[in-house]
Coordinates of C-alpha atoms in Angstrom, one line a residue:
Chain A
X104 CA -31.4 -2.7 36.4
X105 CA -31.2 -2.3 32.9
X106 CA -30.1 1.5 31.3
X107 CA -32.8 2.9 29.9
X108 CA -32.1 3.0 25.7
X109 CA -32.4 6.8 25.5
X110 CA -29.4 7.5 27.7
X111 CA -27.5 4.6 26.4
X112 CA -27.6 6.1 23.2
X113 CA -26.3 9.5 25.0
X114 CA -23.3 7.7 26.3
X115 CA -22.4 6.2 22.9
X116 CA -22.9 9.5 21.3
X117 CA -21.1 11.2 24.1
X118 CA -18.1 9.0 23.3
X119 CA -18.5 9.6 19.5
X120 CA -18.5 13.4 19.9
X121 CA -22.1 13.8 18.4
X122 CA -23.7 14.7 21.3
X123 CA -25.6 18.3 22.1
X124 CA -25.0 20.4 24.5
X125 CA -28.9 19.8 25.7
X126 CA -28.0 16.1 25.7
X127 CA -24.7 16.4 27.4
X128 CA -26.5 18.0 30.3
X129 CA -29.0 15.6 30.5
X130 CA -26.7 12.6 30.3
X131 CA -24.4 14.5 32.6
X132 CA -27.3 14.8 34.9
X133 CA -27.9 11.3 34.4
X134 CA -24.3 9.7 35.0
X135 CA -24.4 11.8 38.3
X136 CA -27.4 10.3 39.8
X137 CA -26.5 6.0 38.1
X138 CA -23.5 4.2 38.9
X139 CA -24.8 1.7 36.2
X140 CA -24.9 4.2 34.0
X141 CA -21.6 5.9 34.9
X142 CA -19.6 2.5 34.5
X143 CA -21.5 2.0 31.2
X144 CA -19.7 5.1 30.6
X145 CA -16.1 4.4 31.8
X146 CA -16.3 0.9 30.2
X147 CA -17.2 2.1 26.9
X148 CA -14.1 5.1 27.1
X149 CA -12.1 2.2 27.9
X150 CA -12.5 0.4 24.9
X151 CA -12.4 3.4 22.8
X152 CA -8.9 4.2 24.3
X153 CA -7.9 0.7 23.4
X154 CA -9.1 0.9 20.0
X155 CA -6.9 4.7 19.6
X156 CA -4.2 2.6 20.9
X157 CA -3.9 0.5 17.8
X158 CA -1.4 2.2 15.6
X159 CA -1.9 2.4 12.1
X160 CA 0.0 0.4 9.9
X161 CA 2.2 1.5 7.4
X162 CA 1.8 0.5 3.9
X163 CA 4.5 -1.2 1.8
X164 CA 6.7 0.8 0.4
X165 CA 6.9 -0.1 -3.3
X166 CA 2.6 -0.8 -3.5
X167 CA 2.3 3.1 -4.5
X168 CA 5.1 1.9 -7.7
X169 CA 3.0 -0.8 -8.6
X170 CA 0.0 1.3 -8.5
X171 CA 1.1 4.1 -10.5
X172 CA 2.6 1.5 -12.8
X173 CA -0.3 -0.4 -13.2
X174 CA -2.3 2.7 -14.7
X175 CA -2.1 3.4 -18.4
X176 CA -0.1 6.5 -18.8
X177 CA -1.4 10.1 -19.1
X178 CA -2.5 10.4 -22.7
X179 CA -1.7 14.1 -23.4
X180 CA 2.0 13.4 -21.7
X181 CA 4.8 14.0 -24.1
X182 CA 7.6 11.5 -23.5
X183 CA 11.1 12.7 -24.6
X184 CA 12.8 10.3 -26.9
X185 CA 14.7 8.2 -25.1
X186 CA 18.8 7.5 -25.8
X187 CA 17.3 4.0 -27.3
X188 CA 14.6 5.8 -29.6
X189 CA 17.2 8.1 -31.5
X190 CA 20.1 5.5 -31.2
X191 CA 17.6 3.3 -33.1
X192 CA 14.7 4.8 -34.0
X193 CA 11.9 2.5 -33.0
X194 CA 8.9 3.2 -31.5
X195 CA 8.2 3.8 -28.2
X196 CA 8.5 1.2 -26.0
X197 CA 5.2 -0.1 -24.5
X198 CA 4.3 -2.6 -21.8
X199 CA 4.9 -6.1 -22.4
X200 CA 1.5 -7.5 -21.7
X201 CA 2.6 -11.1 -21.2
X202 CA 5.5 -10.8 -19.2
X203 CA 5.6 -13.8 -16.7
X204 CA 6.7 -13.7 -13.3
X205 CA 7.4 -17.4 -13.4
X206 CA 10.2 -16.9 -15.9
X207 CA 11.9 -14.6 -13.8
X208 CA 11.9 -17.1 -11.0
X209 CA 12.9 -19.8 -13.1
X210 CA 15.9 -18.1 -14.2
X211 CA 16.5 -16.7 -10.9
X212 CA 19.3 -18.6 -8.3
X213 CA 19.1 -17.1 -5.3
X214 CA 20.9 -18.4 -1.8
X215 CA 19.2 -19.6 0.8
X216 CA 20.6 -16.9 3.0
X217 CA 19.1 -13.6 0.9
X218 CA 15.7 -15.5 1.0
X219 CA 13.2 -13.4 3.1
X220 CA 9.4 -13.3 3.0
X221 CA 9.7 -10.0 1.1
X222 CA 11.9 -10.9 -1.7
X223 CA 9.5 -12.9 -4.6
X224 CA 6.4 -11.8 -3.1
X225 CA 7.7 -8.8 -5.0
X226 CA 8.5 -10.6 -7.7
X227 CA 5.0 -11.0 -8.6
X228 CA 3.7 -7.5 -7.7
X229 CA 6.5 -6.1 -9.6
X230 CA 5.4 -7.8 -13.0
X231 CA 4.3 -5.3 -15.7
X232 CA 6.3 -2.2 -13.7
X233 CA 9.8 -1.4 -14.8
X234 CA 11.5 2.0 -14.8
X235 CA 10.3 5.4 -14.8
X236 CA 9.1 5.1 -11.4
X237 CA 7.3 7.5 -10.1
X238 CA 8.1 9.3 -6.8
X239 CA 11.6 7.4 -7.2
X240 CA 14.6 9.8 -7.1
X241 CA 17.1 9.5 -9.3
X242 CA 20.6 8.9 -7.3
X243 CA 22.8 8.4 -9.9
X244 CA 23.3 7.1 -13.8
X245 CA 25.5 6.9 -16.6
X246 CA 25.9 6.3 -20.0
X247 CA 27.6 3.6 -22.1
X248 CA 28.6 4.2 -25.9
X249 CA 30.7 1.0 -26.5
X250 CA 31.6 -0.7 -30.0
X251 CA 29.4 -3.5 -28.6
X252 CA 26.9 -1.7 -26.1
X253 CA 25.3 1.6 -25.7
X254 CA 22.4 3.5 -23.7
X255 CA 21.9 4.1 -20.0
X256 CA 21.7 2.7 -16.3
X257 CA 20.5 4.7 -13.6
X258 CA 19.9 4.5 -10.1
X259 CA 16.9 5.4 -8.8
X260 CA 15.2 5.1 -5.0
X261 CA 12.3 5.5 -3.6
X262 CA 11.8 4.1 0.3
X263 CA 13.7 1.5 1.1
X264 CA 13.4 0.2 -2.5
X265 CA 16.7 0.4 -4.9
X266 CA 15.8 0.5 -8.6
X267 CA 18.4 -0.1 -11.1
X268 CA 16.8 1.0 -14.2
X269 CA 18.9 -0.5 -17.8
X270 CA 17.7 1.2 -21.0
X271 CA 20.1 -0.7 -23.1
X272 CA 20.6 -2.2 -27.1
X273 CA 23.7 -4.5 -27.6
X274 CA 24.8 -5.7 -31.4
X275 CA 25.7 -9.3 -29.4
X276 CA 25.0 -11.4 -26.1
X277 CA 25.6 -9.0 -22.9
X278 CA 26.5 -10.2 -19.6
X279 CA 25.8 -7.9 -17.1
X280 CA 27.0 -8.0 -13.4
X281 CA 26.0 -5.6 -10.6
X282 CA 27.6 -5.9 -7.4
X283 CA 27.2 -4.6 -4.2
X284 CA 28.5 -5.4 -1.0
X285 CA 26.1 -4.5 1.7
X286 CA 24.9 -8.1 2.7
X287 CA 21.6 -6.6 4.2
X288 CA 20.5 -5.5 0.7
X289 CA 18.8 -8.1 -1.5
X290 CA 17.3 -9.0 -4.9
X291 CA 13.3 -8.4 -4.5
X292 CA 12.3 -8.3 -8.1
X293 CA 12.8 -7.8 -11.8
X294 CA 10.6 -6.3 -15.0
X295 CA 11.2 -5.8 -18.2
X296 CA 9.3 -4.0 -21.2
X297 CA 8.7 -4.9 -24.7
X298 CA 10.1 -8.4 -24.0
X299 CA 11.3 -11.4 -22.1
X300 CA 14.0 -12.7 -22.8
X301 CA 16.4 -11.3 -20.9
X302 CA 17.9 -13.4 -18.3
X303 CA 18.6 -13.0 -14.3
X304 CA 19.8 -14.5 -11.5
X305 CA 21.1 -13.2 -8.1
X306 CA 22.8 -14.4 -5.7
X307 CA 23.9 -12.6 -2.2
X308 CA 25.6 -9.5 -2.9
X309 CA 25.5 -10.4 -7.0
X310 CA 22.6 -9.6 -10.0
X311 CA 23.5 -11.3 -13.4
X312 CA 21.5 -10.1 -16.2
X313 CA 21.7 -11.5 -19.7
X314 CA 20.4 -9.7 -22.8
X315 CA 20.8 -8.7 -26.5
X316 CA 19.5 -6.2 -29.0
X317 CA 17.4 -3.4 -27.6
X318 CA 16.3 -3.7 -23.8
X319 CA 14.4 -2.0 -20.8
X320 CA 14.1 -3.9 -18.0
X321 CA 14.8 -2.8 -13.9
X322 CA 16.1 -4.5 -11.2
X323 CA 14.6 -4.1 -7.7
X324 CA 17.0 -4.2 -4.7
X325 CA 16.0 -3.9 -1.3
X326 CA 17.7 -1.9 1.2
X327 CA 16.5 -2.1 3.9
X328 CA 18.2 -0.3 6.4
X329 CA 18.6 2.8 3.9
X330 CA 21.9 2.5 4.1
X331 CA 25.0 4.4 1.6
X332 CA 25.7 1.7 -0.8
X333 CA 28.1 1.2 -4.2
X334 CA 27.0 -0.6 -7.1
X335 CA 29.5 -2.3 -9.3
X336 CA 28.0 -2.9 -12.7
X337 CA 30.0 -5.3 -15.3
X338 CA 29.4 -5.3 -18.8
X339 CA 30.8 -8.7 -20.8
X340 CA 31.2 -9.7 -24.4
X341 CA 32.4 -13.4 -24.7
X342 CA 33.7 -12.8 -21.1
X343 CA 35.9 -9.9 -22.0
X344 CA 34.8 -6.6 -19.7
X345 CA 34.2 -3.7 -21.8
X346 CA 32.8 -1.4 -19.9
X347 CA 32.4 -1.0 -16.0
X348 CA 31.0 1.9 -13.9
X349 CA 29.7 2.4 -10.5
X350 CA 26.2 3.9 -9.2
X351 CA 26.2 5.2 -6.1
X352 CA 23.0 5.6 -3.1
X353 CA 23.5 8.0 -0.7
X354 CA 20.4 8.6 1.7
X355 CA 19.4 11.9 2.4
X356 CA 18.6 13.4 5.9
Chain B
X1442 CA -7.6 17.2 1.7
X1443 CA -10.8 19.4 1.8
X1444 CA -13.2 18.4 -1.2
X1445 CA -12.8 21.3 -3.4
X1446 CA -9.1 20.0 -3.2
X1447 CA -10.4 16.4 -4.2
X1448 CA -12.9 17.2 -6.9
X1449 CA -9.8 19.4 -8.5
X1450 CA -7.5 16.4 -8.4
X1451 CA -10.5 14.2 -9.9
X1452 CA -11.1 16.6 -12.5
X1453 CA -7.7 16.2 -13.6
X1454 CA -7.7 12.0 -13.1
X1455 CA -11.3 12.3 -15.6
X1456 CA -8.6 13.3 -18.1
X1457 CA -6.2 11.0 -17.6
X1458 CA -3.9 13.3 -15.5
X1459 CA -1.5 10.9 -13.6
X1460 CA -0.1 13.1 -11.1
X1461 CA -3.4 14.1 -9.8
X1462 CA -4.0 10.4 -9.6
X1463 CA -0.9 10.5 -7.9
X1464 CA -2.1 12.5 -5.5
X1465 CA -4.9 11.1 -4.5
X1466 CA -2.8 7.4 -4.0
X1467 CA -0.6 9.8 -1.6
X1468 CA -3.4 10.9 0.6
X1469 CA -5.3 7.6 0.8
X1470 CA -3.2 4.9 0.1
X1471 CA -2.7 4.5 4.3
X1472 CA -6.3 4.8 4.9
X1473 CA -7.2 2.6 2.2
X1474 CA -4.5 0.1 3.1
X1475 CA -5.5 0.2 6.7
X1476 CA -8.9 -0.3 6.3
X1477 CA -8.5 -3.7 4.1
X1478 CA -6.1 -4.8 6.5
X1479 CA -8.5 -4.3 9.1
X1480 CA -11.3 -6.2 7.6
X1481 CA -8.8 -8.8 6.2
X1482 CA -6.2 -9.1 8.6
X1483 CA -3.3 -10.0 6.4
X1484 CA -1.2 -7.8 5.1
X1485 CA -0.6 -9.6 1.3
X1486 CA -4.6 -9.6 1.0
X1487 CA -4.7 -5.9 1.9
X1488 CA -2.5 -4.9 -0.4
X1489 CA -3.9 -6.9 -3.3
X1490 CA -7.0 -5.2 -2.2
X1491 CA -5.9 -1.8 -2.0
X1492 CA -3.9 -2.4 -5.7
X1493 CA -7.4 -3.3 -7.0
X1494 CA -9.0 0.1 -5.2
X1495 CA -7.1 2.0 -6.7
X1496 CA -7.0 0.9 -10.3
X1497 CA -11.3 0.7 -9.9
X1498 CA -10.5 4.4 -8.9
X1499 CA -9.1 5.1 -11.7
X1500 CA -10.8 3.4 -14.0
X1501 CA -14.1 5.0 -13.1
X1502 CA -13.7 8.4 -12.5
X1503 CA -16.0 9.2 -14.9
X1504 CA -18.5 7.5 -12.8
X1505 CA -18.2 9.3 -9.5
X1506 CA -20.4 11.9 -8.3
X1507 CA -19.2 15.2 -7.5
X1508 CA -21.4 15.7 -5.5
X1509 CA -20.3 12.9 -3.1
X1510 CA -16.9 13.0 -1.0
X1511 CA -14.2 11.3 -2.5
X1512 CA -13.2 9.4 0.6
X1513 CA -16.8 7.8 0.7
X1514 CA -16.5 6.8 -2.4
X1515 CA -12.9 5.5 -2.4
X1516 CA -14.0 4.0 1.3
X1517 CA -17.1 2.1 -0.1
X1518 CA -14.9 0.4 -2.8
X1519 CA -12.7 -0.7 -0.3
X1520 CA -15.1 -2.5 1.7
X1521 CA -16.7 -4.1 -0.7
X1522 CA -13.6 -4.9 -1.9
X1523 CA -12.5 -6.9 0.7
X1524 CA -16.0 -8.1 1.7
X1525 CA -15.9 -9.7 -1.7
X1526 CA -12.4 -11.1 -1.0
X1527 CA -13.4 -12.5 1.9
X1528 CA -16.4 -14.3 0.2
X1529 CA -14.4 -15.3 -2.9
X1530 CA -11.6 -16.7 -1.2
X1531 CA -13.7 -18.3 1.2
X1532 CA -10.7 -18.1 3.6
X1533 CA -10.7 -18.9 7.2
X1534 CA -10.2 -15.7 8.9
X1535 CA -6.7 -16.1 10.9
X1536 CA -7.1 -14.8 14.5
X1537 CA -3.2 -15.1 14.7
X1538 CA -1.3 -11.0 14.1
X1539 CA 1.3 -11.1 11.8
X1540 CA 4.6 -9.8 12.8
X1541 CA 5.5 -6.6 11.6
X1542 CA 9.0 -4.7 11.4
X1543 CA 8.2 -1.0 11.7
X1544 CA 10.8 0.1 13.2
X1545 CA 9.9 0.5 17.2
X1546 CA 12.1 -0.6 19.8
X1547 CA 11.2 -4.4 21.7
X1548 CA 9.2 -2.8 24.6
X1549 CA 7.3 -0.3 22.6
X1550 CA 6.8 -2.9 19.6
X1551 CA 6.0 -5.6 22.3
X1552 CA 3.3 -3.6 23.8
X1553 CA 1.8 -1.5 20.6
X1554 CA 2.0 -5.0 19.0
X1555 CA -0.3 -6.8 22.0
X1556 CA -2.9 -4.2 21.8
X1557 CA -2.9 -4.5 18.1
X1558 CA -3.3 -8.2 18.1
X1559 CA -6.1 -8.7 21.1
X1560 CA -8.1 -5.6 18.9
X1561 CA -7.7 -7.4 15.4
X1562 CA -8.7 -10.6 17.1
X1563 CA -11.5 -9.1 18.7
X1564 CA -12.7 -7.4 15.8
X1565 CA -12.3 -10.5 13.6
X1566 CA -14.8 -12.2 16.1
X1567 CA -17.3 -9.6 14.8
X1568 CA -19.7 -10.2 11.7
X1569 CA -18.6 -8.0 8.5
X1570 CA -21.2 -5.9 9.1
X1571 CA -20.5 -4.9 12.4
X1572 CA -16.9 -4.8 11.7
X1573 CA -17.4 -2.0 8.8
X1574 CA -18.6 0.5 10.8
X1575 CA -16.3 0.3 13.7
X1576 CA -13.2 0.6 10.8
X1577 CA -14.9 3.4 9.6
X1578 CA -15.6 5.1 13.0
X1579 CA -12.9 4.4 15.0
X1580 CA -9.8 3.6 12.3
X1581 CA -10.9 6.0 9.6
X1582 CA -12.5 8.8 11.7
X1583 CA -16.0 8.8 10.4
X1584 CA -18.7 10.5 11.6
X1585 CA -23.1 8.9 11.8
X1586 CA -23.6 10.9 9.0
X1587 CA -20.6 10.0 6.7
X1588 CA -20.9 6.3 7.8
X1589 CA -24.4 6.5 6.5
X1590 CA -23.6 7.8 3.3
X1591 CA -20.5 5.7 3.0
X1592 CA -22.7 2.9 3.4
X1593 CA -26.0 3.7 2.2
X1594 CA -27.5 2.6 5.3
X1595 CA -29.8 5.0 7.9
X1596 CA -28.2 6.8 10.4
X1597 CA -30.5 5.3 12.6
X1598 CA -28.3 2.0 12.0
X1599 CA -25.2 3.2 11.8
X1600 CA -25.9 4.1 15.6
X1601 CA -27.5 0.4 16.4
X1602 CA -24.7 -1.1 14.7
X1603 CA -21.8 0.8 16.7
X1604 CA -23.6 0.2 19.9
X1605 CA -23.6 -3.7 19.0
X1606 CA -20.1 -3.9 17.9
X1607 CA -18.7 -1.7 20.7
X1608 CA -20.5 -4.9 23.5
X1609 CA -19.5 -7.6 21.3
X1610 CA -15.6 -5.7 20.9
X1611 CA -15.9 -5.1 24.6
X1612 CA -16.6 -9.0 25.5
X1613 CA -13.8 -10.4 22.8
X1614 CA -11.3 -7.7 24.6
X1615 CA -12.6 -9.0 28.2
X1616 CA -12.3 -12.6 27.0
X1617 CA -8.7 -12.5 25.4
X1618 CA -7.4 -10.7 28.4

């Protein structure tokens, strides 16, 4: 025999929590008297404890970067000149509009062994977003002011995400190495502002970057295990090092 | 976030305020996310879908009501967000869960995992329609009244449509187990 609409509608409502007290009775008085009714009843709070089972899922942890860095910035935000602006005067830097992911992956040599599905997914995601990260916590920096190179790197992080972030101008060609030796952390992306020209590859363990004249560009490392980690950055004229310094990640409890 | 909380964060976004923007991503990025996965099972689609929320957010705050909640709002735009990914891809809808690393050890990710799977295959087996209102009932916490409102349907049908979904979720669940 089929249940009657009326007190169908009670069960569902029952299970929703949108029920009276005037209907609970009733369906209560119902459910008592119908075994049909009743095992409408049970069936239905099974499937609702099923569907409370289902966990939610976490969202990635660099989408809320690529959001934030995908909206135009505040407009009555003052930005503090940069070591770049008063080194050199020039304007502000502003996105580069046509930045293309493609030339990042052409340029980029990465081992078959640091290949996950994560890492250039990012790549593409990451487009258009450099530094200045928001929500990302500065771990460390420093600044260079060589004959041949001057400005800052810092390290920033933000999840599981490592952000080396290069605010740079070089009177020649630059090489650029930074090193790390966790193996578990890999290359998952590169931006740059204002340009593209400058180069990278990675490898496991290694990022080459390749520039001249005034750049901003970040570097995305993934760490996934949140582990401590070192950074090793090289700087190179015609092969000679000039400068080298370390940036250090140390989570926090 | 109570709503005199929202409209005080939106106020802010209206003038460009990224912070308060900021804010708001915080609180409903993991709704927002979870509900495009939901109606999109795959992760990359969902969060394409949730980039594009969020950016339509922002770009038209000017445009939202304050007298409206923001999470009906922000919820409406993701549906039809990925209702209209759905159509413009054309994509076959995979029944298959994707694997996820979050963390849990093999038992409790083996068994959290399986009753994830058999519900996204169920509810992939319901029409969009159907599928909407149990993501906003029983994954975003809805009530009749803000399902309504969310989608600009009677209450009335927000009820007929949970009570259709729920039997069709309930035979997908019996059949897959």
């Amino acid at each position: 025999m089929a249940i009657e609409q009326k007190f169908s509608d009670l069960i569902n409502a029952d299970l929703d929590g949108e029920i009276s007290a005037a209907e609970k009775a009733e369906l209560q008085a119902f459910l008592d008297e119908n075994a049909e009714g009743q095992a409408l009843h049970d069936e239905l709070a099974s499937l609702y404890s099923t569907l409370e089972a289902v966990e939610q899922e976490e969202p990635p942890t660099f989408m809320r970067h690529i959001i934030m860095n995908s909206v135009p910035p505040a407009r009555d935000t003052e930005e503090s000149p940069g070591f770049l602006q008063i080194l050199l005067a020039t304007p502000a830097l502003k996105y580069a509009a046509t930045f293309a992911a493609g030339v990042v992956l052409a340029l980029s040599i990465v081992n078959s062994d640091q290949i996950s599905n994560q890492a250039f997914d990012s790549v593409t995601g990451l487009v258009g977003t450099v530094a200045d990260p928001v929500q990302a916590n500065l771990e460390s920096s420093f600044a260079l002011n060589e004959p041949d190179i001057a400005g800052t790197v810092s390290l920033r992080s933000a999840g599981s995400l490592l952000i080396l972030d290069f605010d740079l101008v070089s009177t020649d060609y630059i090489e650029i190495e930074a090193a790390y030796s966790d193996r578990t952390i890999w290359f998952n992306g590169f931006a740059q502002l204002e340009s593209d020209d400058t180069t990278v590859s990675a490898e496991t363990g290694l990022v080459r970057l390749g520039m001249e004249g005034k750049r901003r560009y970040a570097v995305y490392l993934q760490n996934q295990g949140g582990r401590e980690t070192t950074v090793n950055l090289s700087f190179k004229v015609d092969g000679d090092v000039v400068h080298e310094s370390e940036l250090d990640y140390a989570p926090t409890d | 976030m109570s709503k005199t909380d929202d409209t005080k964060l939106i106020e802010r976004c209206v003038h460009g305020d990224r912070e308060a923007f900021e804010a708001l991503l915080v609180e409903y990025e993991k709704p927002v996310y979870n509900a495009a996965f939901r109606m999109l099972n795959n992760r990359d689609d969902a969060r394409d879908v949730t980039q594009t929320v969020f950016l339509k957010v922002f770009q038209n705050f000017a445009q939202f009501d304050p007298s409206r909640r923001f999470f009906s709002w922000i919820y409406r735009i993701t549906l039809n967000e990925s209702i209209n990914w759905l159509g413009k891809e054309n994509r076959l809808e995979p029944l298959l869960h994707e694997a996820a690393d979050d963390g849990k050890g093999p038992d409790e990710e083996v068994e959290s995992d399986r009753v994830s799977a058999e519900v996204q295959a169920a509810l992939m087996t319901l029409s969009t329609d159907y599928r909407t209102v149990v993501i906003l009932k029983h994954f975003l916490g809805c009530s009749y009244v803000e399902i309504s409102n969310i989608l600009e349907i009677p209450e009335k049908t927000v009820k007929s449509r949970l009570y259709t979904a729920r039997q069709q979720l309930r035979d997908a669940l019996s059949g897959l187990n």
